[in-house]
mmCIF file of C-alpha atoms in Angstrom:
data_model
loop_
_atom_site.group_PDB
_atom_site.id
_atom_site.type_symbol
_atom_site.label_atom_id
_atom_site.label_comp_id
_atom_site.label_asym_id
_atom_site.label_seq_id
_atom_site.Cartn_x
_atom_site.Cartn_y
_atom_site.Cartn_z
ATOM 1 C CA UNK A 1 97.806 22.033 95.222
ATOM 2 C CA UNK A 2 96.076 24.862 94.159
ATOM 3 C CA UNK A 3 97.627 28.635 94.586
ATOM 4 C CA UNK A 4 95.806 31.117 96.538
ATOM 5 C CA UNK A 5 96.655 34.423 94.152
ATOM 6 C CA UNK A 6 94.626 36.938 95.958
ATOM 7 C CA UNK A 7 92.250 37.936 98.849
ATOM 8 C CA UNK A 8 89.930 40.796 97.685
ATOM 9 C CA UNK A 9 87.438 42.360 99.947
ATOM 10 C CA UNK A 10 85.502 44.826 99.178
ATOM 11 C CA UNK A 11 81.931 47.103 99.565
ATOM 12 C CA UNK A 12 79.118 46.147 96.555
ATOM 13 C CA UNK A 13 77.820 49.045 96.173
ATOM 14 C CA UNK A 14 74.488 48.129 93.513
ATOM 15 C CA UNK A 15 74.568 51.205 91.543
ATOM 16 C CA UNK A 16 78.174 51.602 90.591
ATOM 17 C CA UNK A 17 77.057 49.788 87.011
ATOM 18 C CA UNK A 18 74.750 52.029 86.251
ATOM 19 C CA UNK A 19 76.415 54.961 87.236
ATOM 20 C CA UNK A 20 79.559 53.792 85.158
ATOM 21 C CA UNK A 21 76.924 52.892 81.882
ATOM 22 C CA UNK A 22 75.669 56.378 82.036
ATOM 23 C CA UNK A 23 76.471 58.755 79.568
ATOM 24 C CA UNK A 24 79.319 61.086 80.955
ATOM 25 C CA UNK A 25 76.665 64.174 80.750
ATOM 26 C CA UNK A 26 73.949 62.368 82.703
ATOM 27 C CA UNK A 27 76.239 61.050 85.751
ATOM 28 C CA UNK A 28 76.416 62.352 89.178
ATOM 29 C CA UNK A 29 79.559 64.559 90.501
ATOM 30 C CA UNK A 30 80.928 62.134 92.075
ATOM 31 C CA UNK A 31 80.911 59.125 89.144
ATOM 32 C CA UNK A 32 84.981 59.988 87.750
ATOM 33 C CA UNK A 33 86.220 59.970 91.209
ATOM 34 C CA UNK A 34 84.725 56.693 91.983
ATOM 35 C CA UNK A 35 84.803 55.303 88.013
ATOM 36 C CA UNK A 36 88.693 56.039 88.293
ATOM 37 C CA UNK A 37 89.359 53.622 91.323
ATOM 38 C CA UNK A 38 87.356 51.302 90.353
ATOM 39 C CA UNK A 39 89.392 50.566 87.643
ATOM 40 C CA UNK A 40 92.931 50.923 89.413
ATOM 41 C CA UNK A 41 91.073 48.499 92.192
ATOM 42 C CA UNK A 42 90.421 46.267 88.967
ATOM 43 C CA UNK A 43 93.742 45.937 88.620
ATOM 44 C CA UNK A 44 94.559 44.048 91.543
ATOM 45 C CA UNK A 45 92.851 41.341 90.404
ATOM 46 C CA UNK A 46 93.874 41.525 86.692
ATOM 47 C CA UNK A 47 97.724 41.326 88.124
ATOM 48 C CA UNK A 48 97.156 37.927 89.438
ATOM 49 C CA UNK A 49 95.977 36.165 86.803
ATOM 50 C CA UNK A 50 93.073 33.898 88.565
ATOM 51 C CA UNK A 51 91.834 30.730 86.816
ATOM 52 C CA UNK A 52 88.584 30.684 89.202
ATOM 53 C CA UNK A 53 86.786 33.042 92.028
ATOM 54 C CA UNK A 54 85.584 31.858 95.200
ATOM 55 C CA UNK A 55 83.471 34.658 95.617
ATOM 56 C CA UNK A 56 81.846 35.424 99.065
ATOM 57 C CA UNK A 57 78.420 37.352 99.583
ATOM 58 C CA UNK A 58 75.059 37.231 101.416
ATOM 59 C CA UNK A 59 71.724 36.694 100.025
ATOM 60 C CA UNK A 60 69.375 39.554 100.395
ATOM 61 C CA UNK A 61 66.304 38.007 101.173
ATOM 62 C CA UNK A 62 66.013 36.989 97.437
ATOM 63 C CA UNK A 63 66.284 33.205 97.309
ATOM 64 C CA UNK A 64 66.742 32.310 101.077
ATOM 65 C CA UNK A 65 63.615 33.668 103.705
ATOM 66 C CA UNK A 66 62.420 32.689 106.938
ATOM 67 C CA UNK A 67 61.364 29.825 106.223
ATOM 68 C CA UNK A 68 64.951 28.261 105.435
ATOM 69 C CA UNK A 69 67.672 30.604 106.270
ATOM 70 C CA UNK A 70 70.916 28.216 106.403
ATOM 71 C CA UNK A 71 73.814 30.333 108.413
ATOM 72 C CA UNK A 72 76.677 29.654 105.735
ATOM 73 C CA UNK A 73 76.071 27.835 102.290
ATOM 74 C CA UNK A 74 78.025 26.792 99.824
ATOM 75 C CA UNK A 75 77.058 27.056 95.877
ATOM 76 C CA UNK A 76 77.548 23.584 94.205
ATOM 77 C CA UNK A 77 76.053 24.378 90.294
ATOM 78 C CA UNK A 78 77.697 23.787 86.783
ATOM 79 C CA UNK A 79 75.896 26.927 86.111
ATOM 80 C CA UNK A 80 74.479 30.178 88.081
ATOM 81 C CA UNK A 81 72.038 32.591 86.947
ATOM 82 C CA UNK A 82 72.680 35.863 88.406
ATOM 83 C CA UNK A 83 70.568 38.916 89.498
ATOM 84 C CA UNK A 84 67.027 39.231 90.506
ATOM 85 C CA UNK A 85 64.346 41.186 89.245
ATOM 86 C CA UNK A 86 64.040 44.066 91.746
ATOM 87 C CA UNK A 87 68.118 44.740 90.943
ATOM 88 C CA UNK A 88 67.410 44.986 87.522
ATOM 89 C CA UNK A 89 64.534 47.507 88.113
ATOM 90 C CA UNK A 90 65.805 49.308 90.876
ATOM 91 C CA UNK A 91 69.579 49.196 89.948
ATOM 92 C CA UNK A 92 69.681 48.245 85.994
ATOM 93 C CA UNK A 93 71.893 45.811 86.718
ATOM 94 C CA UNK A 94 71.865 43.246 84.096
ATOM 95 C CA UNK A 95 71.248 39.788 83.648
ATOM 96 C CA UNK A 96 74.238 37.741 84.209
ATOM 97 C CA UNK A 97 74.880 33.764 83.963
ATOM 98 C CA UNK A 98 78.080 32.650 85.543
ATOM 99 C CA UNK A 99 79.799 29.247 85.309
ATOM 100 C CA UNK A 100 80.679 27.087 88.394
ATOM 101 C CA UNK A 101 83.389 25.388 89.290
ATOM 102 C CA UNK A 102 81.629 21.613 91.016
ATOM 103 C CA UNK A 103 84.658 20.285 92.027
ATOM 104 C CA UNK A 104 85.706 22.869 93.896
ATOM 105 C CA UNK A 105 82.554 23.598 95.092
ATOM 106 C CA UNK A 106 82.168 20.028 96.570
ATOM 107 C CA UNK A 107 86.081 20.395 97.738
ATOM 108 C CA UNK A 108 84.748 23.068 100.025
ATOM 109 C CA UNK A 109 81.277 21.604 100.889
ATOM 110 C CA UNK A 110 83.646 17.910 101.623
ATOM 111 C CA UNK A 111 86.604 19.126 103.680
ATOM 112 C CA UNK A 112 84.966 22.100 104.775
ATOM 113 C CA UNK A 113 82.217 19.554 106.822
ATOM 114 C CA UNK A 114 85.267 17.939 108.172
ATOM 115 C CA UNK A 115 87.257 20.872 109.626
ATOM 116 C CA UNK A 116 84.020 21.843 111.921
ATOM 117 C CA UNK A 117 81.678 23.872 109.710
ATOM 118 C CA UNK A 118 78.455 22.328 109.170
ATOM 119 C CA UNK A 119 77.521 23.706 105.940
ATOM 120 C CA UNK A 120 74.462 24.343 103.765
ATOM 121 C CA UNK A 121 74.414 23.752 99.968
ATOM 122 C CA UNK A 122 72.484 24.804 97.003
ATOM 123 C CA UNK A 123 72.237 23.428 93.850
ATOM 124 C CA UNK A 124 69.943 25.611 92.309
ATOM 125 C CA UNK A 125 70.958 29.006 93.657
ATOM 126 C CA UNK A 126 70.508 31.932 91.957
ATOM 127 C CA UNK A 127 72.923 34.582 92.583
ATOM 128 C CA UNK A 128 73.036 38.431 93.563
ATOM 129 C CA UNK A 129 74.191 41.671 93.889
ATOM 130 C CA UNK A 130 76.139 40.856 96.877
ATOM 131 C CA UNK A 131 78.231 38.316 94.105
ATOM 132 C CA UNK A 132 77.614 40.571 91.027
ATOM 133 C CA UNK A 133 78.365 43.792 91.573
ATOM 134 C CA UNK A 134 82.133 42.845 92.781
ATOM 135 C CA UNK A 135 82.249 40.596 89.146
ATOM 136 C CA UNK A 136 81.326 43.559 87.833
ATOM 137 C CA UNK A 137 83.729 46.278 89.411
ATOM 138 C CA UNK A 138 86.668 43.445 89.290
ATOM 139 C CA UNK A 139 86.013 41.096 86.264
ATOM 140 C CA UNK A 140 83.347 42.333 83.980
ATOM 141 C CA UNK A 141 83.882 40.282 81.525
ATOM 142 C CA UNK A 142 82.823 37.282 84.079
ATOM 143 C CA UNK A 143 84.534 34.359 82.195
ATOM 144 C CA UNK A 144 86.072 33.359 85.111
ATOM 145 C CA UNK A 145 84.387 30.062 86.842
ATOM 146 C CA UNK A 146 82.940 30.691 91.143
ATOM 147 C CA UNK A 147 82.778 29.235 94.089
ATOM 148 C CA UNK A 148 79.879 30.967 95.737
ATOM 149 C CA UNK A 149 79.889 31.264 99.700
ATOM 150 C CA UNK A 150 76.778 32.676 101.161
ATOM 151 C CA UNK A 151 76.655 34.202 104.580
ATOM 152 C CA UNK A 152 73.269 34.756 106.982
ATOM 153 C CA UNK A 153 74.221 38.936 107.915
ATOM 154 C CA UNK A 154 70.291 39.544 107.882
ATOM 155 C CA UNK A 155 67.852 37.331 109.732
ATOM 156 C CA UNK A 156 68.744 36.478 113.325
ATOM 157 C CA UNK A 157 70.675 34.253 115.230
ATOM 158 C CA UNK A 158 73.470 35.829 113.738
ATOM 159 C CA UNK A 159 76.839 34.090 113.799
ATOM 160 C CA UNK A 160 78.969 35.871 116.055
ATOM 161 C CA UNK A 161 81.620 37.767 114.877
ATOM 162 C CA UNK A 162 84.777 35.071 115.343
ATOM 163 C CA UNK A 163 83.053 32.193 113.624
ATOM 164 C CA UNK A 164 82.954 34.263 110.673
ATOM 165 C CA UNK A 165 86.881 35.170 111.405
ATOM 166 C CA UNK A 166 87.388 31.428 112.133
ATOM 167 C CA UNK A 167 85.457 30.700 108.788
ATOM 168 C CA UNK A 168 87.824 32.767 106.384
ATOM 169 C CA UNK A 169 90.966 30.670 107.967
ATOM 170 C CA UNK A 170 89.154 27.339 107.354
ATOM 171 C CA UNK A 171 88.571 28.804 103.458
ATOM 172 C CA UNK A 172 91.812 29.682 103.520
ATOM 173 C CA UNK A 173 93.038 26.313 104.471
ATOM 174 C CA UNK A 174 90.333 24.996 102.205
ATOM 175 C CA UNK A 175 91.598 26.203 98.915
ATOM 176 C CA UNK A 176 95.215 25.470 99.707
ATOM 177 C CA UNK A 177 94.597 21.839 100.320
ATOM 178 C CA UNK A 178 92.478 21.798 96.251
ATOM 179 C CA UNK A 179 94.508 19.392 94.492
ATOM 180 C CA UNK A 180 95.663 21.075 91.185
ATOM 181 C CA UNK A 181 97.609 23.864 90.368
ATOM 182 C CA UNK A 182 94.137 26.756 90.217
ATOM 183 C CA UNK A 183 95.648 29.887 90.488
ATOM 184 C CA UNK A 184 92.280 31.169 93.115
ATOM 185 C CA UNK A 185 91.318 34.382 94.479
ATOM 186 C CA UNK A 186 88.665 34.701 97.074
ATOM 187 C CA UNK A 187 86.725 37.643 96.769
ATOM 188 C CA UNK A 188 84.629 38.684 99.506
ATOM 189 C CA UNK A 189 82.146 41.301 99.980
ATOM 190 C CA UNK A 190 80.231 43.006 103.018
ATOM 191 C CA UNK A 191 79.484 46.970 104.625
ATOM 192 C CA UNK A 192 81.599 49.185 106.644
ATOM 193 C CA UNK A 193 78.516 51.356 108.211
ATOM 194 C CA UNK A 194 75.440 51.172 106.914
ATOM 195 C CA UNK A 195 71.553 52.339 107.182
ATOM 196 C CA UNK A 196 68.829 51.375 105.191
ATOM 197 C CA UNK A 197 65.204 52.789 105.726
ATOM 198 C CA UNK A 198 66.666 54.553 108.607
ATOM 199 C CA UNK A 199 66.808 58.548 109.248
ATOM 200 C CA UNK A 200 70.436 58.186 109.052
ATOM 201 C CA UNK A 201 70.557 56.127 105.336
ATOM 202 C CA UNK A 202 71.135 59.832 103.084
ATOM 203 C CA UNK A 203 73.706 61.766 104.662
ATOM 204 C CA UNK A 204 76.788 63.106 102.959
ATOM 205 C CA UNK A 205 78.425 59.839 104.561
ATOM 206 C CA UNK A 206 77.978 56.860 106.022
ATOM 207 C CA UNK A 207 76.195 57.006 108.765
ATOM 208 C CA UNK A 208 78.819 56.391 111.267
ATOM 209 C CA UNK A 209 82.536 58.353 110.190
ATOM 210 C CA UNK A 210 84.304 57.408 113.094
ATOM 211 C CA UNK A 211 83.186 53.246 112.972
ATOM 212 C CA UNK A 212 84.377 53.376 109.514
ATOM 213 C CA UNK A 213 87.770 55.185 110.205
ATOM 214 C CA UNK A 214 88.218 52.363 112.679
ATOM 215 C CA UNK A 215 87.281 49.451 109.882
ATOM 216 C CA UNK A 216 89.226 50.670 107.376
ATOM 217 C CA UNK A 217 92.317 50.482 109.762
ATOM 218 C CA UNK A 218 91.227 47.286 110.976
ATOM 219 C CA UNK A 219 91.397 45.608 107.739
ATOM 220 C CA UNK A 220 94.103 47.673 106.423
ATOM 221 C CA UNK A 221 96.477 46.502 109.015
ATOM 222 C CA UNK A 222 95.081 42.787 109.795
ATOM 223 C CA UNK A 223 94.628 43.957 113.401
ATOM 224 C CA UNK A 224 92.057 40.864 113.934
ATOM 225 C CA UNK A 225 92.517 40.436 117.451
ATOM 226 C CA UNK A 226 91.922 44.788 117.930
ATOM 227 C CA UNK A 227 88.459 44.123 115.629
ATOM 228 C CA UNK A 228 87.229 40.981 117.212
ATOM 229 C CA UNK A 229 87.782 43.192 121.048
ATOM 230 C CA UNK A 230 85.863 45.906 120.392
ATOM 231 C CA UNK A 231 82.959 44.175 117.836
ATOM 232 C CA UNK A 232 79.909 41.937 118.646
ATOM 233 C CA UNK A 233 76.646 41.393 117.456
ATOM 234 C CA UNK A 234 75.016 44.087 119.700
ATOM 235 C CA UNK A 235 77.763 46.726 118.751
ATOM 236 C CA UNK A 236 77.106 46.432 115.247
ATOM 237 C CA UNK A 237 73.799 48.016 115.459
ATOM 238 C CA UNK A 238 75.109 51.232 116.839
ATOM 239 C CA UNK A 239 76.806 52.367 113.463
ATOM 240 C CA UNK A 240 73.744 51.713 111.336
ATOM 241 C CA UNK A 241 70.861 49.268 110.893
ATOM 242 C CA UNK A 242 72.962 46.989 108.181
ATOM 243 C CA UNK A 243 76.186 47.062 109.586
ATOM 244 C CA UNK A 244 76.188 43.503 110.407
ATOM 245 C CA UNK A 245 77.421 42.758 106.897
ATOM 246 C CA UNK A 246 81.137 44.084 108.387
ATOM 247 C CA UNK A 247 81.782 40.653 109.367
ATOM 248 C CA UNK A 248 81.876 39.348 105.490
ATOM 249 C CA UNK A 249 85.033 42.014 105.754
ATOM 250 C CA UNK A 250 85.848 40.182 109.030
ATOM 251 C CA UNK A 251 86.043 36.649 107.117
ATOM 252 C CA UNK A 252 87.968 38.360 104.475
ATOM 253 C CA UNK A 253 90.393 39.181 107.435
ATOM 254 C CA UNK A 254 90.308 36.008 108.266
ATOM 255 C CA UNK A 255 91.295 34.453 104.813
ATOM 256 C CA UNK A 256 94.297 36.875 104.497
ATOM 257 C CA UNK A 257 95.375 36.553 108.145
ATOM 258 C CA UNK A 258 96.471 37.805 111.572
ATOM 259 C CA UNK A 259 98.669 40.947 111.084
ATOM 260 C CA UNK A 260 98.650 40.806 107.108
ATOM 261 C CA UNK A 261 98.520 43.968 105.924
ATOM 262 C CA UNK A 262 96.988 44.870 103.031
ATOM 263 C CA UNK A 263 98.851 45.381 99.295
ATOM 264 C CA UNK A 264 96.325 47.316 98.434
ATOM 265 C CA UNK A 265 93.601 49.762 100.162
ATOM 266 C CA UNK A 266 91.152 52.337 98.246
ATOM 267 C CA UNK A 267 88.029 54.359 99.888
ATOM 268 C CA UNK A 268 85.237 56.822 98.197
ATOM 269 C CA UNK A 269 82.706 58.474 100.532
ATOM 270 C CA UNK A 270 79.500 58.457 98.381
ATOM 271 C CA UNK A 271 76.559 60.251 99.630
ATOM 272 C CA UNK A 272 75.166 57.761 102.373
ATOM 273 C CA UNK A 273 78.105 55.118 102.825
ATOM 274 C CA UNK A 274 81.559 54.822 102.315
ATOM 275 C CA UNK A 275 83.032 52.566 99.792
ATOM 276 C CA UNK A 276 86.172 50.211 100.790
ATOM 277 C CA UNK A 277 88.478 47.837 98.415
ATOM 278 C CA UNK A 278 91.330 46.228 99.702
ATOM 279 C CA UNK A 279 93.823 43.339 97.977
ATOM 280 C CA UNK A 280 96.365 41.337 99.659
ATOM 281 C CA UNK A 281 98.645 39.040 97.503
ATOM 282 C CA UNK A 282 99.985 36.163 100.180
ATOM 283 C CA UNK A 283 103.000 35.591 98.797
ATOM 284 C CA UNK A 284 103.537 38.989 98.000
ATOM 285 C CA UNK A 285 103.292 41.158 95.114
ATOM 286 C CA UNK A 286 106.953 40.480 93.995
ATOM 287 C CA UNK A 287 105.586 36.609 93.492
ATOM 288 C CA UNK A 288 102.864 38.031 91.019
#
């Protein structure tokens, strides 16, 4: 069966590429600080030698609207193109065409069905930021095949908060019952506190300190049952406007597990959100 290497969660903050393509006299104060752990967070993944990503993210309005807005789809594509216009304008990121893995894909879409998920599918999807900017920070090279796992944090009826916990268990389970011998990290990416278009999206911090002291040590220490008590749906608006996208680090929690605590943990406060990564290796990093 198929090894799960890794469990990566982390923020996707959209201008870290073009902050880290910027020539060192033109970037902000802050760019070494953040370049430099980037690159030890890089690591992580680097150490345990993945042969494909299933790579969690939510669409941001880009190719799923109103109109059609399933609450957790699954990727099934030989082939993904990657970014939309408005990133490239607004964020240079680049133009990026990433290779899929259909078996797995259908391995999830198949088995996932039958353990009690009911979930959506795309074979045309177009991927981004949400998917990219983690490649990007983690594996820029992007030679690696995905899985890609969309998420509905934007348009309600929301999932509630445990079915996106109970979701990263049944990926879990998922990609430990692959026949093969993949070596497969999952890769998932959401917000600690966030506000966008608010009066609170350009302070010297996120917009909530003390919500993201409290997520950090959440997912640090695997306390899932301590998150899942104090956060719901109507909660998540208090730190910020776009804070739902927490429970993509929920899921994450999920995937690694009650009470695992993380190999690896990293923040940068940037100048209107705090940036998170955190790796766990499952069978340890001795096994690596």
């Amino acid at each position: 069966m198929a090894e799960l290497v890794a469990v990566i969660a982390s923020t996707h903050h959209p201008f870290y590429y073009k902050t880290s393509t910027l020539p060192e006299e033109e970037r902000p104060p802050f760019a070494a600080e953040w370049i430099s752990k980037i690159q030890n967070f890089r690591e992580t993944l680097t150490r345990a030698r993945p042969d494909v990503l299933v790579m969690v993210g939510s669409d941001h309005f880009h190719q799923l609207w109103l109109d059609n807005m399933p609450q957790f789809l699954v990727g099934k594509a030989p082939v993904y193109d990657a970014n939309w216009y408005n990133e490239e304008r607004e964020f240079g990121l680049p133009r990026m065409r990433l290779a899929g893995d259909e078996a797995f894909s259908q391995h999830i879409l198949r088995e996932g069905l039958d353990a009690g998920f009911d979930l959506a599918f795309s074979n045309e999807l177009r991927i981004d930021h949400s998917i990219t900017c983690p490649i990007i920070t983690l594996r820029p090279e992007a030679d690696l095949p995905i899985v890609p796992i969309y998420t509905n944090i934007f348009a309600p009826p929301l999932p509630q908060p445990k079915r996106f916990v109970q979701l990263g268990r049944t990926i879990r389970e998922l990609v430990e019952s692959m026949p093969g011998n993949q070596r497969v990290a999952v890769v998932g990416t959401g917000h600690l506190s966030l506000e966008l278009g608010g009066p609170r999206q350009f302070g010297p911090t996120g917009p909530d300190p003390e919500f993201d002291r409290k997520a950090v040590e959440w997912i640090a220490s695997g306390d899932i049952e301590g998150c899942l008590a104090e956060v719901t749906l109507d909660s998540l608006h208090l730190p910020g406007n776009a804070t739902h996208g927490f429970m993509d680090f929920m899921l994450m929690m999920g995937v690694a597990g009650e009470g695992a605590k993380a190999d690896y943990v990293e923040t940068v406060d940037l100048f209107h959100t705090m940036e998170a990564y955190f790796t766990w290796y499952p069978k340890g990093v001795e096994s690596l």
